[in-house]
CSV table of C-alpha atoms in Angstrom, one decimal:
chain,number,residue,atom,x,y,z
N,1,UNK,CA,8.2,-11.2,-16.7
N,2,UNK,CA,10.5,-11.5,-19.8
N,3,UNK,CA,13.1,-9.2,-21.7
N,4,UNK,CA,10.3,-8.3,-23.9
N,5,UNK,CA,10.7,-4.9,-25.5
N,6,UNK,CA,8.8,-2.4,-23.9
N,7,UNK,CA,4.9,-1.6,-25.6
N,8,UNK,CA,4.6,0.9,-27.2
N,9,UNK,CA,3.9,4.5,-25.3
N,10,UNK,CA,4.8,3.7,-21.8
N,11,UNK,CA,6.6,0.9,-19.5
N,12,UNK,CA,5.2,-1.5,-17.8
N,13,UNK,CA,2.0,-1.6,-19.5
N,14,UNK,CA,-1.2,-3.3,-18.9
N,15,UNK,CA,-1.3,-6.2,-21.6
N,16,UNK,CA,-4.8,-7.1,-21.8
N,17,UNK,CA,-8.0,-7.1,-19.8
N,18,UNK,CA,-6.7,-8.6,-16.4
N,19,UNK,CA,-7.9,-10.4,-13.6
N,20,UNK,CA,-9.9,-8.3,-12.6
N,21,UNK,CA,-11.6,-7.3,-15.5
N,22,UNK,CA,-15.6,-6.6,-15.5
N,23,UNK,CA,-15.4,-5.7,-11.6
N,24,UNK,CA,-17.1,-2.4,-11.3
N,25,UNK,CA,-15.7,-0.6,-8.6
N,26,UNK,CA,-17.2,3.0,-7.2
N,27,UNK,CA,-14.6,4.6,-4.7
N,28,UNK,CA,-15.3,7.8,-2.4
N,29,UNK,CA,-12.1,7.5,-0.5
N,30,UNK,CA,-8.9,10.2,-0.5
N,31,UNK,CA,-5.8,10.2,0.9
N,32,UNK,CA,-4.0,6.7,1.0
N,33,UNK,CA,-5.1,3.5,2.2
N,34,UNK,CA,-8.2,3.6,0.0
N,35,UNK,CA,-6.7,5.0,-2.9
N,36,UNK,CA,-3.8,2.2,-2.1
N,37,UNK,CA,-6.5,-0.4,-2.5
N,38,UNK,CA,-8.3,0.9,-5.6
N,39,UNK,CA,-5.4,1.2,-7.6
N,40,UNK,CA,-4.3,-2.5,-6.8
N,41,UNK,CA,-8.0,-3.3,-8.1
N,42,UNK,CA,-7.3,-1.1,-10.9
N,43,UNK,CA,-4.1,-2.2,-12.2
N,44,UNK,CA,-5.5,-5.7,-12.8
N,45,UNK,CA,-8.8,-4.5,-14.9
N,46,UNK,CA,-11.6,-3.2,-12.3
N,47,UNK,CA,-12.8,-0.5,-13.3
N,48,UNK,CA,-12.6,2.3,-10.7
N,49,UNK,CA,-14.5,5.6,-10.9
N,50,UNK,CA,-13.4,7.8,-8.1
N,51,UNK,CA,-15.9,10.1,-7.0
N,52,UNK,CA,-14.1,13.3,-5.3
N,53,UNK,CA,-15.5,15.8,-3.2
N,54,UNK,CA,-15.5,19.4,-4.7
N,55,UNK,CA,-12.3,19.7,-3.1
N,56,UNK,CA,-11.0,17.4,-4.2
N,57,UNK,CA,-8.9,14.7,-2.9
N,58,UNK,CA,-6.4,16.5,-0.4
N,59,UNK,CA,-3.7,14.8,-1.7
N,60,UNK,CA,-3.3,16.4,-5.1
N,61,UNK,CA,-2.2,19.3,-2.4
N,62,UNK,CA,0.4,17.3,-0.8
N,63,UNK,CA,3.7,18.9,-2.6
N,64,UNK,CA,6.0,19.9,-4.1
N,65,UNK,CA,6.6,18.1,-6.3
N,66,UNK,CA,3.5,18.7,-8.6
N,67,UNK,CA,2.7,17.5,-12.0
N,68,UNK,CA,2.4,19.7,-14.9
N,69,UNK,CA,-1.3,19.6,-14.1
N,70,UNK,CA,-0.7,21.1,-10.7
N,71,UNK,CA,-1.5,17.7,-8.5
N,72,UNK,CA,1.3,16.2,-5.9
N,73,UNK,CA,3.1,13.2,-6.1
N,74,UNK,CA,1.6,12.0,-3.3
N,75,UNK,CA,-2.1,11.4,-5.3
N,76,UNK,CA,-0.1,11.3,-8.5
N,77,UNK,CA,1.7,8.0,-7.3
N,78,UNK,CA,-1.4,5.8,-6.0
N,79,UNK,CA,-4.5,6.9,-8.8
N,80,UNK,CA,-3.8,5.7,-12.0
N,81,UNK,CA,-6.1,4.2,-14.1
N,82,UNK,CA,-8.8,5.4,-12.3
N,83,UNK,CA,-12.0,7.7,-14.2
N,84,UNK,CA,-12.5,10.9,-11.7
N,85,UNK,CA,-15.9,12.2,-11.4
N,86,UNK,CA,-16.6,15.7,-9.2
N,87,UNK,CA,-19.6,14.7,-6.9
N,88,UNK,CA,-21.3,17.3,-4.2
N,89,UNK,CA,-22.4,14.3,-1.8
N,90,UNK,CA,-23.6,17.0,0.7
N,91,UNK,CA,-26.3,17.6,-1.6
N,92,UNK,CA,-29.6,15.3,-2.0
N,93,UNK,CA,-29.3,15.2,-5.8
N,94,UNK,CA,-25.6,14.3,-5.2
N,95,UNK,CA,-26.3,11.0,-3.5
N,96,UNK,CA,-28.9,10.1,-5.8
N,97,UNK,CA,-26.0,10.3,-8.3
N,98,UNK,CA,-24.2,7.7,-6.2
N,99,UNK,CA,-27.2,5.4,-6.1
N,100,UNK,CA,-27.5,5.5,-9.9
N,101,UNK,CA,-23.8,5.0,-10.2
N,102,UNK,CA,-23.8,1.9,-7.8
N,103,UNK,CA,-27.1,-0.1,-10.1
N,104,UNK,CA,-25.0,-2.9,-11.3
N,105,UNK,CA,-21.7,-1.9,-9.2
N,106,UNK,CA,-19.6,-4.4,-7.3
N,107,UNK,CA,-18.1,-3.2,-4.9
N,108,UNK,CA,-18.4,0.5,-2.8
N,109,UNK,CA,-15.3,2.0,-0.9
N,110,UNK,CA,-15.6,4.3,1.3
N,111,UNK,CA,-13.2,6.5,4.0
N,112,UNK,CA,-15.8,8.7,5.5
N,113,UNK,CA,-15.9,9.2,9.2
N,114,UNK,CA,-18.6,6.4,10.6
N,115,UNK,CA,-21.5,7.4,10.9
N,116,UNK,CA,-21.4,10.1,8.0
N,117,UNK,CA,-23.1,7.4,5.1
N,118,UNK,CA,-25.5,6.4,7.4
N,119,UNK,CA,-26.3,10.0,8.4
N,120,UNK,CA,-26.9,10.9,4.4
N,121,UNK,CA,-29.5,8.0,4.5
N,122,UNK,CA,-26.4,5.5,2.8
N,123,UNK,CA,-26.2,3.0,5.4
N,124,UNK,CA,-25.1,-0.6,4.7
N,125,UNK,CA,-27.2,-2.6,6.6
N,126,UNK,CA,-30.6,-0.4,6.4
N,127,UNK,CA,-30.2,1.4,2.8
N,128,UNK,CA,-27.3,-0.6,0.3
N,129,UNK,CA,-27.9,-3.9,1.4
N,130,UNK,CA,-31.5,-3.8,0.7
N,131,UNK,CA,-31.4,-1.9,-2.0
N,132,UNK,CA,-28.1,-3.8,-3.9
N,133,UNK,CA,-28.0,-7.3,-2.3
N,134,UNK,CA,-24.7,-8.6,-4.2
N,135,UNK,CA,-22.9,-5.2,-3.4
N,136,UNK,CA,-19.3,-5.2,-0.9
N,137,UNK,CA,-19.2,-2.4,0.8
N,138,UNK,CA,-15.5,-1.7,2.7
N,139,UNK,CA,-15.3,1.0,5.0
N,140,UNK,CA,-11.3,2.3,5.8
N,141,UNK,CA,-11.9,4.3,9.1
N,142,UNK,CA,-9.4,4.9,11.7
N,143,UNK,CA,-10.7,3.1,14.6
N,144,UNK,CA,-13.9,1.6,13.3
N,145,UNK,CA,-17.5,3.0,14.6
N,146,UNK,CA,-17.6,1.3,18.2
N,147,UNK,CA,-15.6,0.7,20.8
N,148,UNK,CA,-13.8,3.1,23.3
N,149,UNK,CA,-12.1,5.0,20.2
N,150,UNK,CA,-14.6,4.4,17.3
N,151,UNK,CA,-15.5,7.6,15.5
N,152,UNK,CA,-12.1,8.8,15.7
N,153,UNK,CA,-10.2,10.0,13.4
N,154,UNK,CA,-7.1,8.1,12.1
N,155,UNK,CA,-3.9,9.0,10.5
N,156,UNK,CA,-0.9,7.2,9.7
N,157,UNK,CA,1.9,8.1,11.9
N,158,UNK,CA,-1.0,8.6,15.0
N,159,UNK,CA,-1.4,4.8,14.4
N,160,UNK,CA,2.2,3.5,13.9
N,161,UNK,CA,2.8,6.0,17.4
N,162,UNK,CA,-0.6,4.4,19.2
N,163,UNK,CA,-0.2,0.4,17.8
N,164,UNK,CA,3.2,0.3,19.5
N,165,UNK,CA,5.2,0.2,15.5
N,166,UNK,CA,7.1,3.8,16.7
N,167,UNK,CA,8.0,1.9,19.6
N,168,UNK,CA,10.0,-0.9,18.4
N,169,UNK,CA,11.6,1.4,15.1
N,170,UNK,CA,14.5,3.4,15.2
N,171,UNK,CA,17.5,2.8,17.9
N,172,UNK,CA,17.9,3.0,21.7
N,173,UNK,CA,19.1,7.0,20.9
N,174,UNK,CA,16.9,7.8,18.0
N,175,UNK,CA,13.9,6.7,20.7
N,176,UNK,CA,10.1,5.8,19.0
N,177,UNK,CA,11.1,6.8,15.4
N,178,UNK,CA,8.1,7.0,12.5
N,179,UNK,CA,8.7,4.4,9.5
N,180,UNK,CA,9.4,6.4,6.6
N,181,UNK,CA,6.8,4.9,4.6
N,182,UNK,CA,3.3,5.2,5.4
N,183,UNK,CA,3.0,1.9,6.2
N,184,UNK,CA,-0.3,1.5,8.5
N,185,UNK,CA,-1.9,2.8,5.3
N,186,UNK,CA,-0.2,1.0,2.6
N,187,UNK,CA,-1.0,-1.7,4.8
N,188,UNK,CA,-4.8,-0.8,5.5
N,189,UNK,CA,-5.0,-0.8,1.4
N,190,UNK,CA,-3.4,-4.3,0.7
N,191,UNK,CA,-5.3,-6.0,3.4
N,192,UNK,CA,-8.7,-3.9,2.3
N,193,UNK,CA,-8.0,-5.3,-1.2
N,194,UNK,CA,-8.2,-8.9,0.2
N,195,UNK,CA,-10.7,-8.5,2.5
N,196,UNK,CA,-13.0,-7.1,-1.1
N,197,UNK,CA,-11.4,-10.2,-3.2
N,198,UNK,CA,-12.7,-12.7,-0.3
N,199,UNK,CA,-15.9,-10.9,-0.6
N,200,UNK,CA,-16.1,-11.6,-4.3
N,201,UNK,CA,-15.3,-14.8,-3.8
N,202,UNK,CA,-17.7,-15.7,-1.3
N,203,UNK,CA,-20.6,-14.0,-3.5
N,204,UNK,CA,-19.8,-16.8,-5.7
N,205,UNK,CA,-21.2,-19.2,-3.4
N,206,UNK,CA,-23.6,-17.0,-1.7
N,207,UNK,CA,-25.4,-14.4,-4.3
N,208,UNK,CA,-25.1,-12.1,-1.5
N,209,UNK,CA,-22.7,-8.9,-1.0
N,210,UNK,CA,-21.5,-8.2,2.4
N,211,UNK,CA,-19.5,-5.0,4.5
N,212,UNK,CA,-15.7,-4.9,5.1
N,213,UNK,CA,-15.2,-3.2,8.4
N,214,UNK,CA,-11.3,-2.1,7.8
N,215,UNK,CA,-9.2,-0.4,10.4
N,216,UNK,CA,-5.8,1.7,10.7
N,217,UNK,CA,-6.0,-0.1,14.0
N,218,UNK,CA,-6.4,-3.4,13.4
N,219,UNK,CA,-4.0,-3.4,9.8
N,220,UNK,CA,-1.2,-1.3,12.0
N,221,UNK,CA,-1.3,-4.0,14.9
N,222,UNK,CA,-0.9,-6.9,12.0
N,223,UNK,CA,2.1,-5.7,11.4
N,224,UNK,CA,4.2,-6.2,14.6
N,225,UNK,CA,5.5,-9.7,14.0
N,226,UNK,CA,7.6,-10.5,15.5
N,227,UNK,CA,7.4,-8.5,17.9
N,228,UNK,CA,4.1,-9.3,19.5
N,229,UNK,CA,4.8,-12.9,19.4
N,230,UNK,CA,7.7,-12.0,21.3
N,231,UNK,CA,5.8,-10.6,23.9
N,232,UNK,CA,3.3,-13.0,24.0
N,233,UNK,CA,5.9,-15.5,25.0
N,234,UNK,CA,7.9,-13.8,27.4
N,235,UNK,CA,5.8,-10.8,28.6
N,236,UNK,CA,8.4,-8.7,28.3
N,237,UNK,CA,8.6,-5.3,26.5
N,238,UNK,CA,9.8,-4.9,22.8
N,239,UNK,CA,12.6,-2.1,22.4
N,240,UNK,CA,14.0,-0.3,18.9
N,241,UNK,CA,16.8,-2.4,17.8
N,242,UNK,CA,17.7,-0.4,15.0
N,243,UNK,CA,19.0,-2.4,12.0
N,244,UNK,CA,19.9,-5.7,13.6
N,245,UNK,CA,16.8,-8.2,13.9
N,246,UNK,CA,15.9,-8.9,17.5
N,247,UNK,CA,15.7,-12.6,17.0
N,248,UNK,CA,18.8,-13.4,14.6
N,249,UNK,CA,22.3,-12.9,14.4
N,250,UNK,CA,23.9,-12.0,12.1
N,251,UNK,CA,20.8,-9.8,10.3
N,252,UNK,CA,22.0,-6.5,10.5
N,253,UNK,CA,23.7,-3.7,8.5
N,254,UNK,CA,27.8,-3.8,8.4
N,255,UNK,CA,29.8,-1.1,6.7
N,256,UNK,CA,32.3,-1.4,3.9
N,257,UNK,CA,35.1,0.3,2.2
N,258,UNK,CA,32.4,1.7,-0.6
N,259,UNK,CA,29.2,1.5,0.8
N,260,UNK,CA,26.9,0.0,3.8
N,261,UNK,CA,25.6,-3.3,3.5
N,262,UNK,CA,23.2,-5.6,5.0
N,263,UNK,CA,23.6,-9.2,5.7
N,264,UNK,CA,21.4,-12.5,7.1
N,265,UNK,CA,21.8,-15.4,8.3
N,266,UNK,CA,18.5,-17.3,8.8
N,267,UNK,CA,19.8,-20.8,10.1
N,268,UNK,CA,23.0,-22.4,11.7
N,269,UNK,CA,24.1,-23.8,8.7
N,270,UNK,CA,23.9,-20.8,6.4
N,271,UNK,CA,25.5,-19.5,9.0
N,272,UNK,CA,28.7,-21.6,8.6
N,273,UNK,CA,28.6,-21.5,5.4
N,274,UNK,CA,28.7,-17.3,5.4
N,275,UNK,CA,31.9,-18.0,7.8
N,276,UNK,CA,33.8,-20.1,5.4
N,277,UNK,CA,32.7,-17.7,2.6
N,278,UNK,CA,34.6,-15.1,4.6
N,279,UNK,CA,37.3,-17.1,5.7
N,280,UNK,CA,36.4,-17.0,9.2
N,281,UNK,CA,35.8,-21.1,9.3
N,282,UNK,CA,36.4,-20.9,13.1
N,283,UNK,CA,33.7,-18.4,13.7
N,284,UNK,CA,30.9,-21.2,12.7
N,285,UNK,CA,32.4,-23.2,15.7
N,286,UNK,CA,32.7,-20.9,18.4
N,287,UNK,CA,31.0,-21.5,21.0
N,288,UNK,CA,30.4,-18.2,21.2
N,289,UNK,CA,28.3,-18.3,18.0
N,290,UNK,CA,27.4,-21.6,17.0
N,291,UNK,CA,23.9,-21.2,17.4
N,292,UNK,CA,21.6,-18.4,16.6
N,293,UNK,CA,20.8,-18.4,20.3
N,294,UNK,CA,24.0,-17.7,21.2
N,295,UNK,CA,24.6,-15.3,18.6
N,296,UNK,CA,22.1,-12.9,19.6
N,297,UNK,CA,23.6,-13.4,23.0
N,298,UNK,CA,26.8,-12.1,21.4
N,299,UNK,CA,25.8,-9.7,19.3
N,300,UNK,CA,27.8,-7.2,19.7
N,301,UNK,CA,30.9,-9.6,19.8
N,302,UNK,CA,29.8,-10.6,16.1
N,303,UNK,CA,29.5,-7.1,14.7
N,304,UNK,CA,32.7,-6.1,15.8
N,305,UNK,CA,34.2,-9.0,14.1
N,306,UNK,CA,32.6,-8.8,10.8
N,307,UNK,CA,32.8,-5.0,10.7
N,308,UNK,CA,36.5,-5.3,10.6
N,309,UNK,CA,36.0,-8.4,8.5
N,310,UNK,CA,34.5,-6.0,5.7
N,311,UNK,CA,36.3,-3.1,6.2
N,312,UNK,CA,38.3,-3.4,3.2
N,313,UNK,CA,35.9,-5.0,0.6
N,314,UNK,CA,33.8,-3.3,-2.2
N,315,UNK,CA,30.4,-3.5,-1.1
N,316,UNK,CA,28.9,-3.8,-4.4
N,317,UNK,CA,31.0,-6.6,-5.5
N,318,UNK,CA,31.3,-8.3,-2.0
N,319,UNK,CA,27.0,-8.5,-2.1
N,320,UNK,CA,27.1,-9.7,-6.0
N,321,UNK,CA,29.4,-12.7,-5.1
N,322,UNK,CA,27.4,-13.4,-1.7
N,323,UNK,CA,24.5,-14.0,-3.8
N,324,UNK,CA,25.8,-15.6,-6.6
N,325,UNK,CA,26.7,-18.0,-3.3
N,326,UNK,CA,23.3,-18.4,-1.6
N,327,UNK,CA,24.0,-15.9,0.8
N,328,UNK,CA,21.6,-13.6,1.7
N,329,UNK,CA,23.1,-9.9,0.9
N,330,UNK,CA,22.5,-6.4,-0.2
N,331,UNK,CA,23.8,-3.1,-0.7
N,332,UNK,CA,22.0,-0.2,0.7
N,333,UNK,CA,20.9,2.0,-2.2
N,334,UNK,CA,19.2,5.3,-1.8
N,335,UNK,CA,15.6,5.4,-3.8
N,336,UNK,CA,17.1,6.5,-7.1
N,337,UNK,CA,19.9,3.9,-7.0
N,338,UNK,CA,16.6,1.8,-6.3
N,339,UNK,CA,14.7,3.0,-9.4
N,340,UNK,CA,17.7,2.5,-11.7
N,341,UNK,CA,18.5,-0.4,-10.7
N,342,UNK,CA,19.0,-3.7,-14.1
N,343,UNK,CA,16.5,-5.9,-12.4
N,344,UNK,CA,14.2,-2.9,-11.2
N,345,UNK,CA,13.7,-2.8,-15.4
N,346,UNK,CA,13.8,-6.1,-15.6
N,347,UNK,CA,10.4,-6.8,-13.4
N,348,UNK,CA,8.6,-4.0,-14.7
N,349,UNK,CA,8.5,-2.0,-11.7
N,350,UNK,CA,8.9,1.4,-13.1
N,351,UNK,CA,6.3,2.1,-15.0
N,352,UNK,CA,5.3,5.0,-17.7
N,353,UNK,CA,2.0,6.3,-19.7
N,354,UNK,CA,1.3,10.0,-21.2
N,355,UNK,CA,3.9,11.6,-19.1
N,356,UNK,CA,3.2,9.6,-15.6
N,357,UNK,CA,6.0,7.9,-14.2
N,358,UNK,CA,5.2,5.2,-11.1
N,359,UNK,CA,6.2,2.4,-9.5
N,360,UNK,CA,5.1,-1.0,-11.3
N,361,UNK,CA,2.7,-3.3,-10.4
N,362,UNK,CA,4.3,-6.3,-7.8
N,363,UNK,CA,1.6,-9.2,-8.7
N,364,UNK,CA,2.7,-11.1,-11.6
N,365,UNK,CA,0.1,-13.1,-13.3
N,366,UNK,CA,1.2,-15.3,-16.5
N,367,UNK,CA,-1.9,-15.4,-18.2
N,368,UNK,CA,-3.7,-12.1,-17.1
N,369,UNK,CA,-1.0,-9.6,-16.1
N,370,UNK,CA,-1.8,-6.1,-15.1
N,371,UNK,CA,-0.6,-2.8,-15.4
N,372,UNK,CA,-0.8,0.8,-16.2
N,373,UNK,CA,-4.2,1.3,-18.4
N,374,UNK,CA,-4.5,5.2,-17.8
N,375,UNK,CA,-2.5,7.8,-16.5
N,376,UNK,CA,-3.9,9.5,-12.9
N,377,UNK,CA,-6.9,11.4,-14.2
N,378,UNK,CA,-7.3,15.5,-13.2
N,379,UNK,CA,-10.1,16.1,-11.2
N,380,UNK,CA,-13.1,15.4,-12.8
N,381,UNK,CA,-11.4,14.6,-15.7
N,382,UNK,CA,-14.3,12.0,-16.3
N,383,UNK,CA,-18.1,13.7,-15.1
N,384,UNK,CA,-19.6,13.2,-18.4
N,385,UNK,CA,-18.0,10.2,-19.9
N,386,UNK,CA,-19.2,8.2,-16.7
N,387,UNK,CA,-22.8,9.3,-16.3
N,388,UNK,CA,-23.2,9.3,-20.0
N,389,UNK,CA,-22.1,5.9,-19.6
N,390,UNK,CA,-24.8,5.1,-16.6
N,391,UNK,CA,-27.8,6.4,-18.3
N,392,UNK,CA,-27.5,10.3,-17.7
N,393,UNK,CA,-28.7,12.6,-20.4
N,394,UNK,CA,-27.1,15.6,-21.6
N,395,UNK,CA,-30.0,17.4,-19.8
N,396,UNK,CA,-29.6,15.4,-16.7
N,397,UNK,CA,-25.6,16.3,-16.7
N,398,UNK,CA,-26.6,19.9,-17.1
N,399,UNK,CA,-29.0,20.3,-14.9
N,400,UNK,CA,-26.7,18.7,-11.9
N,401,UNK,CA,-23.8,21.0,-13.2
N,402,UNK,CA,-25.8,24.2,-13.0
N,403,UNK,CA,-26.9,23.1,-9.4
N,404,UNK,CA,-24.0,22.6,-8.3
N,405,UNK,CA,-24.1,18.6,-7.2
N,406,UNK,CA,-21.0,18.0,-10.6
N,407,UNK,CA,-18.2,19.5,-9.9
N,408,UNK,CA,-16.0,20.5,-12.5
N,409,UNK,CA,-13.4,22.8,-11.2
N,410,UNK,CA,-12.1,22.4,-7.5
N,411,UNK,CA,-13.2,24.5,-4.9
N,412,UNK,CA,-10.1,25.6,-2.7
């Protein structure tokens, strides 16, 4: 990204029609991970309707904070440009809905517990397939539908807790500690929106559609490198570490006279050179830590050393010049030293529209960038616009209203 002047009404703004731009997308998941992986999709041109339950999705529930509309940050950060429609799926003339909605659709996310769309007469493999050939069907489940926990429910710190991630966070006092993000379900949304763009791509070749069986499990247990590889190598047990990396030295958090720090050394010879930076030229050599081997060895030699070694340095100014040196450093800033941050403007990653304020977009393409298009819409901010827009009549619309199957005010 440039220095560009910011467009006009917002930050951070969509640019043109993006990547992703003619990809119809219909999405009946809530909560996170799917929500994650439609607003991805979203940000670079698909064109999302969210159908929510008459509920609602839960999250809009999940404060305070809330919006001036009334919905929590939680649904407020992860739905923009998104059309909501409110759809009673429980009901016959409800699903017919989603049928007419998915003529033409590319892809259809769901995060229902399996077995529920085949139960409505919405399976893949004996209803959608048949019926729409080139559509991608990706399923976000907990567990998946087999196997000695398929069915189950799944949320996100149950899975960091069962996958072994609670295990090898926090410190040998702390015990298993929960990541503060969500991360199985971030997770679960970034690898369900590649698992949907190798789908596309393979459609290309193929005519054909196909189904994304995506798991909390499975995404949660991708993320233990390295430990896992550990393990697979020496069969013993991975514990919390805290800050410091269990397989380099130095890679751990140091305190200064301002502020805490964190430092890395990835190699022997950055190594050295982080010594004679320091003026500790007879650290690179000891045999003590000459190699990262060693170093891990004599960890808690090192720290001691470099603790008092930073002791008396700014922390802010110490990290600039390490930097500006090759050295791998950083302060530790809370989340609104974070958001305020120069070069936090300068990619784009705050980002505003109508009143919504959000994190950015981290994929930046040169000639079809994305962005915000929409803030997050209020429930069923959309029924009309987006049947009108699939062939519904204004009779048809009233009709489902007065029965019930739209939705145009939550029910609590």
């Amino acid at each position: 990204m440039n220095d560009a002047l910011p467009m006009a009404g917002g930050r951070a703004l969509a640019s043109g029609p993006g990547a992703l731009s003619g990809l119809r997308v219909v999405d009946l998941t809530r909560v996170l991970g799917g929500p994650y992986c439609t607003m991805v999709l979203s940000d670079h041109g698909a064109d999302v309707i969210k159908l929510e339950p008459p509920q609602g999705d839960e999250v809009r529930d999940w404060g305070p904070p809330f919006d001036g509309h009334g919905d929590a940050s939680y649904f407020v950060g992860v739905n923009r440009n998104k059309k909501s429609v409110g759809l009673d799926l429980s009901q016959p003339q409800g699903r017919e809905v989603l049928l007419r909605l998915l003529e033409g659709a590319d892809v259809l996310i769901e995060n229902f517990k399996p077995g529920s769309m085949e139960k409505w007469g919405l399976g893949y493999e004996e209803v959608l397939a048949q019926r729409f050939p080139r559509l991608i069907h990706c399923r976000v489940s907990g567990f998946g539908a087999t196997g000695p926990l398929g069915g189950f429910p799944g949320y996100d710190a149950i899975l960091q807790a069962m996958v072994g991630l609670m295990s090898i966070n926090g410190t040998e006092n702390s015990g298993p500690t929960r990541l503060g993000t969500p991360i199985v379900d971030i997770a679960t949304g970034l690898f369900s929106t590649i698992a949907i763009l190798m789908a596309v791509v393979e459609r290309e070749k193929s005519g054909k559609g196909q189904y994304c069986d995506m798991t909390l499990h499975d995404c949660g247990m991708a993320l233990l490198h390295p430990h896992a590889a550990n393990f697979f190598l020496n069969g013993k047990r991975p514990v919390a570490t805290g800050n410091p990396h269990p397989n380099l030295a130095p890679y751990a958090k140091f305190t200064t006279k301002t502020c805490e720090i964190f430092v890395g050394c990835g190699n022997d010879p950055t190594f050295r050179k982080f010594c004679k930076f320091l003026g500790l030229d007879a650290l690179g050599t000891d045999p003590r830590f000459a190699t990262n081997g060693q170093r891990v060895i004599n960890k808690a030699a090192l720290t001691e050393i470099l603790n008092t070694r930073f002791a008396g340095e700014d922390g802010i100014d110490l990290c600039q010049r390490m930097l500006a040196a090759g050295l791998p450093a950083g302060p530790v800033l809370g989340v609104d030293q974070a958001m305020s941050a120069p070069h936090t403007a300068h990619r784009n990653m705050v980002t505003e529209k109508d009143g919504f304020v959000g994190l950015g977009t981290p994929i930046k393409l040169s000639r079809t960038p994305g962005g915000t298009r929409t803030a997050p819409p209020q429930f069923a901010q959309h029924t009309n616009e987006v049947l009108a827009k699939h062939g519904f009549s204004e009779e048809e619309i009233a009709r489902l209203a007065e029965a019930g199957v739209l939705v145009e005010k939550r029910r609590k």
